[in-house]
mmCIF file of C-alpha atoms and ligand atoms in Angstrom:
data_model
loop_
_atom_site.group_PDB
_atom_site.id
_atom_site.type_symbol
_atom_site.label_atom_id
_atom_site.label_comp_id
_atom_site.label_asym_id
_atom_site.label_seq_id
_atom_site.Cartn_x
_atom_site.Cartn_y
_atom_site.Cartn_z
ATOM 1 C CA MET A 1 198.298 113.072 5.398
ATOM 2 C CA ASN A 2 202.013 111.934 5.503
ATOM 3 C CA LYS A 3 203.961 113.538 2.584
ATOM 4 C CA ARG A 4 205.219 110.675 -0.164
ATOM 5 C CA LYS A 5 208.640 110.708 -0.009
ATOM 6 C CA ALA A 6 211.364 110.134 -2.875
ATOM 7 C CA VAL A 7 214.808 109.471 -3.005
ATOM 8 C CA ILE A 8 216.806 110.709 -6.306
ATOM 9 C CA THR A 9 220.334 109.464 -6.947
ATOM 10 C CA GLY A 10 222.070 111.725 -9.314
ATOM 11 C CA VAL A 11 220.298 114.840 -8.137
ATOM 12 C CA ALA A 12 222.578 117.370 -8.959
ATOM 13 C CA GLY A 13 222.618 116.482 -12.549
ATOM 14 C CA GLN A 14 220.296 118.097 -15.209
ATOM 15 C CA ASP A 15 217.346 115.670 -14.953
ATOM 16 C CA GLY A 16 217.824 114.946 -11.159
ATOM 17 C CA SER A 17 217.127 119.004 -10.613
ATOM 18 C CA TYR A 18 214.426 118.901 -13.131
ATOM 19 C CA LEU A 19 213.130 115.856 -11.032
ATOM 20 C CA ALA A 20 213.414 117.493 -7.654
ATOM 21 C CA GLU A 21 211.702 120.334 -8.691
ATOM 22 C CA LEU A 22 208.907 118.492 -10.327
ATOM 23 C CA LEU A 23 208.534 116.029 -6.914
ATOM 24 C CA LEU A 24 208.618 119.091 -4.538
ATOM 25 C CA GLU A 25 205.799 120.960 -6.682
ATOM 26 C CA LYS A 26 203.725 117.524 -6.146
ATOM 27 C CA GLY A 27 204.270 117.785 -2.369
ATOM 28 C CA TYR A 28 206.984 115.164 -2.317
ATOM 29 C CA GLU A 29 209.926 115.152 0.625
ATOM 30 C CA VAL A 30 212.704 114.783 -1.559
ATOM 31 C CA TYR A 31 215.942 113.123 -0.563
ATOM 32 C CA GLY A 32 218.895 113.556 -2.824
ATOM 33 C CA MET A 33 222.252 111.595 -2.840
ATOM 34 C CA ILE A 34 225.159 113.349 -3.664
ATOM 35 C CA PRO A 35 228.573 111.978 -4.028
ATOM 36 C CA ARG A 36 231.842 113.510 -2.171
ATOM 37 C CA ARG A 37 233.654 115.452 -5.214
ATOM 38 C CA SER A 38 236.773 117.664 -4.994
ATOM 39 C CA SER A 39 234.831 120.743 -6.088
ATOM 40 C CA PRO A 40 231.762 120.514 -3.745
ATOM 41 C CA GLU A 41 231.315 124.448 -4.283
ATOM 42 C CA THR A 42 230.136 123.573 -8.088
ATOM 43 C CA GLN A 43 228.480 120.375 -7.484
ATOM 44 C CA THR A 44 225.214 121.458 -6.567
ATOM 45 C CA LEU A 45 224.635 124.652 -8.490
ATOM 46 C CA ARG A 46 221.968 123.281 -10.326
ATOM 47 C CA LEU A 47 219.951 123.020 -7.129
ATOM 48 C CA ASP A 48 220.999 126.278 -5.458
ATOM 49 C CA HIS A 49 217.391 127.601 -6.105
ATOM 50 C CA ILE A 50 215.953 124.799 -4.315
ATOM 51 C CA THR A 51 218.597 123.398 -1.763
ATOM 52 C CA SER A 52 216.555 124.694 1.142
ATOM 53 C CA ARG A 53 213.540 122.722 0.598
ATOM 54 C CA LEU A 54 215.518 119.388 -0.178
ATOM 55 C CA HIS A 55 217.301 116.983 2.116
ATOM 56 C CA LEU A 56 220.360 116.491 0.486
ATOM 57 C CA GLU A 57 222.982 113.997 2.049
ATOM 58 C CA TYR A 58 226.504 112.533 1.133
ATOM 59 C CA GLY A 59 225.969 109.293 -0.782
ATOM 60 C CA ASP A 60 227.620 107.081 -3.628
ATOM 61 C CA VAL A 61 225.912 104.460 -5.489
ATOM 62 C CA LEU A 62 229.145 102.509 -5.400
ATOM 63 C CA ASP A 63 229.094 102.689 -1.424
ATOM 64 C CA MET A 64 226.559 100.093 -0.377
ATOM 65 C CA GLY A 65 226.215 101.422 3.125
ATOM 66 C CA SER A 66 225.339 104.739 2.570
ATOM 67 C CA LEU A 67 222.536 103.324 -0.245
ATOM 68 C CA LEU A 68 221.172 101.320 2.697
ATOM 69 C CA ARG A 69 221.460 103.886 5.280
ATOM 70 C CA THR A 70 219.308 106.225 3.428
ATOM 71 C CA LEU A 71 216.554 103.983 2.289
ATOM 72 C CA LYS A 72 216.329 102.564 5.908
ATOM 73 C CA GLU A 73 216.178 106.072 7.506
ATOM 74 C CA VAL A 74 213.870 107.605 4.859
ATOM 75 C CA GLN A 75 211.549 104.442 3.944
ATOM 76 C CA PRO A 76 210.802 106.204 0.598
ATOM 77 C CA ASP A 77 207.821 105.570 -1.918
ATOM 78 C CA GLU A 78 209.723 106.358 -4.790
ATOM 79 C CA VAL A 79 213.399 105.839 -5.800
ATOM 80 C CA TYR A 80 214.515 107.686 -8.964
ATOM 81 C CA HIS A 81 217.939 106.250 -10.103
ATOM 82 C CA LEU A 82 219.571 108.547 -12.297
ATOM 83 C CA ALA A 83 223.706 108.318 -11.095
ATOM 84 C CA ALA A 84 225.951 107.742 -13.737
ATOM 85 C CA GLN A 85 228.737 108.790 -15.839
ATOM 86 C CA SER A 86 226.312 109.988 -18.632
ATOM 87 C CA HIS A 87 229.032 110.913 -21.359
ATOM 88 C CA VAL A 88 229.078 108.511 -24.352
ATOM 89 C CA GLN A 89 232.792 109.572 -25.268
ATOM 90 C CA VAL A 90 234.111 109.710 -22.040
ATOM 91 C CA SER A 91 233.084 106.299 -21.350
ATOM 92 C CA PHE A 92 235.861 105.246 -24.137
ATOM 93 C CA MET A 93 238.373 107.141 -22.245
ATOM 94 C CA GLU A 94 237.099 105.715 -18.720
ATOM 95 C CA PRO A 95 235.479 102.525 -19.702
ATOM 96 C CA VAL A 96 236.221 100.667 -16.100
ATOM 97 C CA HIS A 97 234.699 103.512 -14.071
ATOM 98 C CA THR A 98 231.901 104.110 -16.532
ATOM 99 C CA THR A 99 231.072 100.523 -15.992
ATOM 100 C CA SER A 100 231.364 100.338 -12.481
ATOM 101 C CA VAL A 101 229.330 103.223 -11.889
ATOM 102 C CA ILE A 102 226.677 102.318 -14.308
ATOM 103 C CA VAL A 103 226.357 98.454 -13.775
ATOM 104 C CA LEU A 104 227.442 97.852 -9.818
ATOM 105 C CA GLY A 105 225.619 101.125 -8.787
ATOM 106 C CA THR A 106 222.447 99.982 -10.214
ATOM 107 C CA VAL A 107 222.485 96.019 -8.643
ATOM 108 C CA ASN A 108 223.895 97.892 -5.345
ATOM 109 C CA ARG A 109 220.887 100.190 -5.671
ATOM 110 C CA LEU A 110 218.829 97.248 -6.499
ATOM 111 C CA GLU A 111 219.573 95.143 -3.833
ATOM 112 C CA ALA A 112 219.613 97.947 -1.185
ATOM 113 C CA VAL A 113 216.103 98.687 -2.186
ATOM 114 C CA ALA A 114 215.416 94.804 -1.865
ATOM 115 C CA HIS A 115 216.622 94.855 1.525
ATOM 116 C CA ALA A 116 215.906 98.146 2.892
ATOM 117 C CA ALA A 117 212.783 99.452 1.442
ATOM 118 C CA PRO A 118 211.241 96.600 -0.592
ATOM 119 C CA ARG A 119 207.744 98.238 -1.364
ATOM 120 C CA ALA A 120 209.526 101.458 -2.681
ATOM 121 C CA ARG A 121 208.694 102.162 -6.767
ATOM 122 C CA VAL A 122 212.150 102.261 -8.617
ATOM 123 C CA TYR A 123 212.863 103.918 -11.602
ATOM 124 C CA ASN A 124 215.924 103.015 -13.488
ATOM 125 C CA ALA A 125 217.559 105.495 -15.963
ATOM 126 C CA ALA A 126 217.712 103.400 -19.348
ATOM 127 C CA SER A 127 218.985 105.193 -22.511
ATOM 128 C CA SER A 128 218.553 105.106 -26.145
ATOM 129 C CA GLU A 129 222.116 104.429 -26.412
ATOM 130 C CA MET A 130 221.157 100.911 -26.471
ATOM 131 C CA PHE A 131 219.945 100.685 -29.517
ATOM 132 C CA GLY A 132 223.214 101.837 -31.069
ATOM 133 C CA ASN A 133 223.473 101.230 -34.695
ATOM 134 C CA THR A 134 220.144 99.261 -34.527
ATOM 135 C CA PRO A 135 218.652 98.330 -38.162
ATOM 136 C CA ASP A 136 215.265 99.129 -36.757
ATOM 137 C CA LEU A 137 214.445 102.964 -37.026
ATOM 138 C CA PRO A 138 212.355 104.327 -35.586
ATOM 139 C CA SER A 139 212.950 102.435 -32.531
ATOM 140 C CA ASP A 140 210.650 101.139 -30.114
ATOM 141 C CA GLU A 141 210.787 98.896 -26.886
ATOM 142 C CA GLU A 142 211.099 95.715 -29.237
ATOM 143 C CA SER A 143 213.516 96.680 -31.228
ATOM 144 C CA ARG A 144 217.104 95.245 -31.484
ATOM 145 C CA MET A 145 219.732 96.762 -29.641
ATOM 146 C CA VAL A 146 223.207 97.123 -31.016
ATOM 147 C CA PRO A 147 225.112 99.263 -28.409
ATOM 148 C CA CYS A 148 228.349 101.008 -29.546
ATOM 149 C CA SER A 149 230.370 102.510 -26.242
ATOM 150 C CA PRO A 150 231.261 101.119 -22.843
ATOM 151 C CA TYR A 151 228.101 103.369 -21.609
ATOM 152 C CA ALA A 152 225.824 101.761 -23.867
ATOM 153 C CA THR A 153 226.692 98.169 -22.943
ATOM 154 C CA ALA A 154 226.708 99.414 -19.151
ATOM 155 C CA LYS A 155 223.299 100.751 -19.612
ATOM 156 C CA LEU A 156 222.094 97.650 -21.410
ATOM 157 C CA ASN A 157 223.309 95.529 -18.591
ATOM 158 C CA ALA A 158 221.453 97.765 -15.880
ATOM 159 C CA TYR A 159 218.379 97.603 -18.025
ATOM 160 C CA HIS A 160 218.351 93.928 -18.046
ATOM 161 C CA LEU A 161 219.411 93.779 -14.284
ATOM 162 C CA SER A 162 216.056 95.882 -13.470
ATOM 163 C CA ARG A 163 214.052 93.779 -15.479
ATOM 164 C CA VAL A 164 215.448 90.552 -13.585
ATOM 165 C CA TYR A 165 214.870 92.250 -10.266
ATOM 166 C CA ARG A 166 211.256 92.902 -11.171
ATOM 167 C CA VAL A 167 210.255 89.141 -12.198
ATOM 168 C CA SER A 168 212.805 87.328 -9.680
ATOM 169 C CA ARG A 169 212.005 89.802 -6.311
ATOM 170 C CA ARG A 170 208.523 90.847 -7.728
ATOM 171 C CA MET A 171 209.722 94.437 -6.954
ATOM 172 C CA PHE A 172 208.169 97.432 -9.032
ATOM 173 C CA VAL A 173 210.974 98.521 -11.033
ATOM 174 C CA SER A 174 210.552 100.525 -14.481
ATOM 175 C CA ASN A 175 213.127 101.047 -17.027
ATOM 176 C CA GLY A 176 212.602 104.743 -18.901
ATOM 177 C CA ILE A 177 214.700 104.220 -22.259
ATOM 178 C CA LEU A 178 215.109 107.960 -22.689
ATOM 179 C CA PHE A 179 216.356 109.515 -25.900
ATOM 180 C CA ASN A 180 218.471 112.630 -25.959
ATOM 181 C CA HIS A 181 216.943 115.456 -23.770
ATOM 182 C CA GLU A 182 218.722 118.704 -23.035
ATOM 183 C CA SER A 183 217.927 122.097 -21.434
ATOM 184 C CA PRO A 184 219.737 125.373 -20.246
ATOM 185 C CA ARG A 185 221.024 122.975 -17.450
ATOM 186 C CA ARG A 186 222.763 120.479 -19.762
ATOM 187 C CA GLY A 187 226.119 119.913 -19.482
ATOM 188 C CA LEU A 188 228.653 122.228 -21.900
ATOM 189 C CA ASN A 189 230.437 118.736 -22.992
ATOM 190 C CA PHE A 190 227.044 118.007 -24.662
ATOM 191 C CA VAL A 191 226.814 118.705 -28.248
ATOM 192 C CA THR A 192 223.557 121.129 -27.841
ATOM 193 C CA ALA A 193 224.803 123.152 -24.971
ATOM 194 C CA LYS A 194 228.130 123.163 -26.533
ATOM 195 C CA ILE A 195 226.860 124.580 -30.167
ATOM 196 C CA VAL A 196 224.250 126.960 -28.304
ATOM 197 C CA LYS A 197 226.771 128.343 -25.751
ATOM 198 C CA GLY A 198 229.559 128.474 -28.594
ATOM 199 C CA ALA A 199 226.872 130.474 -31.011
ATOM 200 C CA LEU A 200 226.185 132.941 -28.293
ATOM 201 C CA ASP A 201 230.370 133.524 -27.557
ATOM 202 C CA ILE A 202 230.547 134.308 -30.993
ATOM 203 C CA LYS A 203 227.874 136.571 -31.813
ATOM 204 C CA ALA A 204 229.123 138.704 -28.484
ATOM 205 C CA GLY A 205 232.818 138.325 -29.788
ATOM 206 C CA ARG A 206 234.027 136.686 -27.035
ATOM 207 C CA LYS A 207 235.322 133.496 -29.199
ATOM 208 C CA GLU A 208 235.984 133.143 -32.669
ATOM 209 C CA GLU A 209 235.419 129.663 -33.603
ATOM 210 C CA LEU A 210 233.532 126.441 -32.325
ATOM 211 C CA VAL A 211 235.316 123.080 -32.592
ATOM 212 C CA LEU A 212 233.223 120.191 -33.061
ATOM 213 C CA GLY A 213 233.340 116.392 -34.324
ATOM 214 C CA ASN A 214 230.644 114.529 -36.438
ATOM 215 C CA LEU A 215 227.974 116.920 -38.006
ATOM 216 C CA LYS A 216 226.382 114.174 -40.185
ATOM 217 C CA SER A 217 224.769 111.918 -36.943
ATOM 218 C CA SER A 218 221.235 112.636 -36.105
ATOM 219 C CA ARG A 219 219.465 112.335 -32.418
ATOM 220 C CA ASP A 220 215.703 112.601 -31.284
ATOM 221 C CA TRP A 221 216.113 115.889 -28.838
ATOM 222 C CA GLY A 222 213.510 116.722 -26.583
ATOM 223 C CA HIS A 223 213.563 118.987 -23.258
ATOM 224 C CA ALA A 224 214.429 117.421 -20.318
ATOM 225 C CA ARG A 225 211.206 118.965 -18.416
ATOM 226 C CA ASP A 226 209.141 117.125 -20.322
ATOM 227 C CA TYR A 227 211.353 113.818 -19.897
ATOM 228 C CA VAL A 228 211.550 114.062 -15.968
ATOM 229 C CA ARG A 229 207.813 114.234 -16.134
ATOM 230 C CA ALA A 230 207.708 111.180 -17.877
ATOM 231 C CA MET A 231 209.934 109.378 -14.927
ATOM 232 C CA TRP A 232 207.545 110.298 -12.249
ATOM 233 C CA MET A 233 204.415 109.061 -14.770
ATOM 234 C CA MET A 234 206.013 105.711 -14.935
ATOM 235 C CA LEU A 235 206.055 105.167 -11.128
ATOM 236 C CA GLN A 236 202.523 106.390 -11.141
ATOM 237 C CA HIS A 237 201.331 103.557 -13.418
ATOM 238 C CA GLU A 238 199.645 100.348 -11.780
ATOM 239 C CA ALA A 239 202.271 97.902 -12.856
ATOM 240 C CA PRO A 240 206.141 98.187 -13.626
ATOM 241 C CA ASP A 241 207.039 98.176 -17.109
ATOM 242 C CA ASP A 242 209.535 99.543 -19.777
ATOM 243 C CA PHE A 243 208.767 102.582 -21.484
ATOM 244 C CA LEU A 244 210.631 104.605 -24.534
ATOM 245 C CA VAL A 245 210.309 108.295 -24.223
ATOM 246 C CA ALA A 246 211.268 110.369 -27.179
ATOM 247 C CA THR A 247 209.416 113.040 -29.733
ATOM 248 C CA GLY A 248 210.050 110.767 -32.706
ATOM 249 C CA VAL A 249 211.713 113.691 -34.406
ATOM 250 C CA GLU A 250 215.367 113.194 -35.891
ATOM 251 C CA THR A 251 217.150 115.844 -36.398
ATOM 252 C CA THR A 252 221.455 116.040 -37.601
ATOM 253 C CA VAL A 253 223.897 117.883 -35.611
ATOM 254 C CA GLN A 254 224.408 120.114 -38.749
ATOM 255 C CA GLU A 255 220.821 121.126 -38.859
ATOM 256 C CA PHE A 256 220.906 121.793 -35.269
ATOM 257 C CA LEU A 257 223.824 123.806 -35.671
ATOM 258 C CA GLU A 258 222.325 125.612 -38.464
ATOM 259 C CA ARG A 259 219.264 126.441 -36.571
ATOM 260 C CA VAL A 260 220.881 127.857 -33.787
ATOM 261 C CA PHE A 261 222.984 130.181 -35.615
ATOM 262 C CA ARG A 262 220.175 131.150 -37.728
ATOM 263 C CA ARG A 263 217.939 132.057 -34.678
ATOM 264 C CA LEU A 264 220.574 134.169 -33.397
ATOM 265 C CA GLY A 265 221.002 135.786 -36.776
ATOM 266 C CA ILE A 266 224.922 134.494 -37.292
ATOM 267 C CA PRO A 267 224.855 134.334 -41.374
ATOM 268 C CA ASP A 268 227.441 131.912 -42.230
ATOM 269 C CA PRO A 269 228.131 129.154 -39.248
ATOM 270 C CA TYR A 270 230.853 127.453 -41.246
ATOM 271 C CA ARG A 271 233.013 130.574 -40.971
ATOM 272 C CA TYR A 272 233.566 129.384 -37.483
ATOM 273 C CA VAL A 273 233.041 125.994 -36.990
ATOM 274 C CA LYS A 274 236.194 123.783 -36.950
ATOM 275 C CA ILE A 275 236.317 119.722 -37.140
ATOM 276 C CA SER A 276 238.485 118.072 -34.773
ATOM 277 C CA PRO A 277 239.458 114.607 -34.627
ATOM 278 C CA ARG A 278 239.419 115.092 -30.715
ATOM 279 C CA TYR A 279 235.471 114.996 -30.808
ATOM 280 C CA ILE A 280 235.075 111.934 -33.322
ATOM 281 C CA ARG A 281 233.838 109.049 -31.683
ATOM 282 C CA PRO A 282 235.813 105.619 -32.221
ATOM 283 C CA TYR A 283 232.500 103.545 -32.902
ATOM 284 C CA GLU A 284 229.768 106.329 -33.730
ATOM 285 C CA VAL A 285 226.049 105.742 -33.162
ATOM 286 C CA ASN A 286 224.796 107.239 -36.545
ATOM 287 C CA ARG A 287 221.200 107.717 -35.924
ATOM 288 C CA LEU A 288 218.625 107.456 -33.083
ATOM 289 C CA ARG A 289 214.635 108.172 -33.501
ATOM 290 C CA GLY A 290 212.307 106.783 -31.128
ATOM 291 C CA ASN A 291 208.543 105.921 -31.243
ATOM 292 C CA PRO A 292 206.863 107.176 -28.471
ATOM 293 C CA ALA A 293 203.341 105.315 -28.953
ATOM 294 C CA LYS A 294 203.807 102.819 -26.267
ATOM 295 C CA ILE A 295 204.252 105.813 -23.279
ATOM 296 C CA GLN A 296 201.385 107.965 -25.548
ATOM 297 C CA ARG A 297 198.836 105.073 -25.527
ATOM 298 C CA ILE A 298 199.241 103.719 -21.963
ATOM 299 C CA LEU A 299 200.393 106.945 -19.704
ATOM 300 C CA GLY A 300 199.217 109.754 -22.337
ATOM 301 C CA TRP A 301 202.786 111.295 -21.991
ATOM 302 C CA LYS A 302 203.427 113.695 -25.064
ATOM 303 C CA PRO A 303 206.210 116.321 -25.438
ATOM 304 C CA THR A 304 205.109 120.147 -25.008
ATOM 305 C CA PHE A 305 208.431 121.355 -26.278
ATOM 306 C CA THR A 306 209.299 121.430 -30.135
ATOM 307 C CA LEU A 307 212.831 121.205 -31.353
ATOM 308 C CA ASP A 308 212.597 125.320 -31.886
ATOM 309 C CA ASP A 309 211.310 125.836 -28.199
ATOM 310 C CA LEU A 310 213.843 123.602 -27.100
ATOM 311 C CA ILE A 311 216.431 125.931 -28.995
ATOM 312 C CA ASN A 312 215.076 129.055 -27.814
ATOM 313 C CA ASP A 313 214.804 128.179 -24.225
ATOM 314 C CA MET A 314 218.545 127.373 -24.097
ATOM 315 C CA ILE A 315 219.202 130.253 -25.682
ATOM 316 C CA GLU A 316 217.355 132.208 -23.120
ATOM 317 C CA GLY A 317 219.124 130.262 -20.512
ATOM 318 C CA LEU A 318 222.521 130.217 -21.357
ATOM 319 C CA SER A 319 222.479 133.902 -22.475
ATOM 320 C CA ARG A 320 221.679 134.674 -18.613
ATOM 321 C CA GLY A 321 224.894 132.657 -17.947
ATOM 322 C CA THR A 322 223.662 130.126 -15.925
ATOM 323 C CA LEU A 323 225.775 127.097 -17.238
ATOM 324 C CA ALA A 324 228.778 129.608 -17.432
ATOM 325 C CA GLU A 325 229.269 129.033 -13.505
ATOM 326 C CA GLN A 326 228.922 125.043 -14.287
ATOM 327 C CA ALA A 327 231.903 122.805 -13.332
ATOM 328 C CA TYR A 328 232.795 121.917 -16.926
ATOM 329 C CA SER A 329 234.091 124.307 -19.321
ATOM 330 C CA LEU A 330 234.283 124.153 -23.435
ATOM 331 C CA GLU A 331 238.025 123.597 -23.367
ATOM 332 C CA LYS A 332 237.081 120.499 -21.788
ATOM 333 C CA ALA A 333 234.511 119.245 -23.648
HETATM 334 N N1 GDD B 401 229.444 115.503 -26.940
HETATM 335 C C1 GDD B 401 229.729 116.309 -28.467
HETATM 336 N N2 GDD B 401 230.895 117.395 -28.552
HETATM 337 N N3 GDD B 401 229.231 115.796 -29.370
HETATM 338 C C2 GDD B 401 229.958 115.803 -30.644
HETATM 339 C C3 GDD B 401 230.569 116.589 -30.827
HETATM 340 C C4 GDD B 401 231.303 117.861 -29.864
HETATM 341 O O1 GDD B 401 232.163 118.608 -30.235
HETATM 342 N N4 GDD B 401 230.648 117.107 -32.350
HETATM 343 C C5 GDD B 401 229.686 116.141 -32.909
HETATM 344 N N5 GDD B 401 229.073 115.506 -31.871
HETATM 345 C C6 GDD B 401 228.018 114.612 -32.125
HETATM 346 C C7 GDD B 401 228.333 113.374 -31.336
HETATM 347 O O2 GDD B 401 229.333 112.618 -31.828
HETATM 348 C C8 GDD B 401 227.195 112.647 -31.507
HETATM 349 O O3 GDD B 401 226.841 111.789 -32.420
HETATM 350 C C9 GDD B 401 226.203 113.651 -31.202
HETATM 351 O O4 GDD B 401 226.803 114.946 -31.501
HETATM 352 C C10 GDD B 401 225.329 113.751 -29.678
HETATM 353 O O5 GDD B 401 226.374 113.841 -28.704
HETATM 354 P P1 GDD B 401 226.323 114.119 -27.020
HETATM 355 O O6 GDD B 401 225.427 115.425 -27.194
HETATM 356 O O7 GDD B 401 227.440 114.014 -26.317
HETATM 357 O O8 GDD B 401 225.098 113.035 -26.651
HETATM 358 P P2 GDD B 401 225.176 111.452 -26.969
HETATM 359 O O9 GDD B 401 223.916 111.059 -28.026
HETATM 360 O O10 GDD B 401 226.346 110.821 -27.076
HETATM 361 O O11 GDD B 401 224.567 110.899 -25.482
HETATM 362 C C11 GDD B 401 223.612 111.487 -24.910
HETATM 363 O O12 GDD B 401 222.314 110.937 -25.086
HETATM 364 C C12 GDD B 401 221.810 109.594 -24.752
HETATM 365 C C13 GDD B 401 220.701 109.192 -24.801
HETATM 366 O O13 GDD B 401 220.546 108.785 -26.333
HETATM 367 C C14 GDD B 401 223.791 111.488 -23.349
HETATM 368 O O14 GDD B 401 222.965 112.443 -22.871
HETATM 369 C C15 GDD B 401 223.807 110.283 -22.901
HETATM 370 O O15 GDD B 401 224.067 109.982 -21.162
HETATM 371 C C16 GDD B 401 221.979 109.536 -23.105
HETATM 372 O O16 GDD B 401 222.373 108.433 -22.796
#
């Protein structure tokens, strides 16, 4: 039997790397698109253990020709669109770049699939940031969306584009509205990885302080491994649809911080934590919490990691120094 084929944009990111692993385990041929960057040696760190089993090619979602070429050649069964500028605070500093990668990147990819591989099933990475400061908590697929950043407005646009192509072109396009999902492969400029790495450095005597922003906001944090499984399940369903992926548990940044320090046996986190305006957002999303009832009911998806499991996995992974080799440094976070 012919192997099923999948194309992943954004394959070098946290989610791309876990998804590629999952699809390889399931027997897929996996094609990953990687944009040319100035430091190619650090770009594929998250894929190093599986590079030999993947087909990696240069390609950028803003470069329609590269998308068309890959899709025409591969004729994939499934296309996972994960490429983005995914940092919310950076989107205030680079709003035009963020909007182009997310919005033009999405419409390019939808057009390219429509022309070169119209029967492929498409996963679009939407985001819980689209809910922003919604009054509807916990949020579900019907909740009001009040996006609060250029990143979130772009994601909302891309989400609607995906629905429009689903209806108007009769394409199989599903939106996964994923709440925050973390892992030892998380970039160090996201708060969970920054806290875990910072606490490990403090414990080892390598650092004396951890500089953060708003500790009062709360998020619904799950493990990226569980969330990429949800992506795959969406594309195995009989019809395209929109699914929210969350744990339903809301935790403040402060509580996350305290749990990590407690787990590492460091008595008083606030001896080390400094708050800097540098990390305070110009328009904060105060709370995010999702209700995953729909995906549980229709696809049978459930998270397998609790928040403590996630923290343990991040501590274990980061203490082995896996993220230390990544392109981002704490200073740049
Ligand atoms: N990054 C960062 N750095 N965030 C901080 C810091 C800090 O030093 N201090 C406090 N925070 C707070 C932020 O203000 C925010 O309220 C919260 O920690 C989480 O920030 P991030 O980890 O950067 O994630 P995010 O919620 O903004 O966005 C992530 O989740 C979205 C899904 O809801 C990203 O992965 C997005 O790409 C994703 O769509």
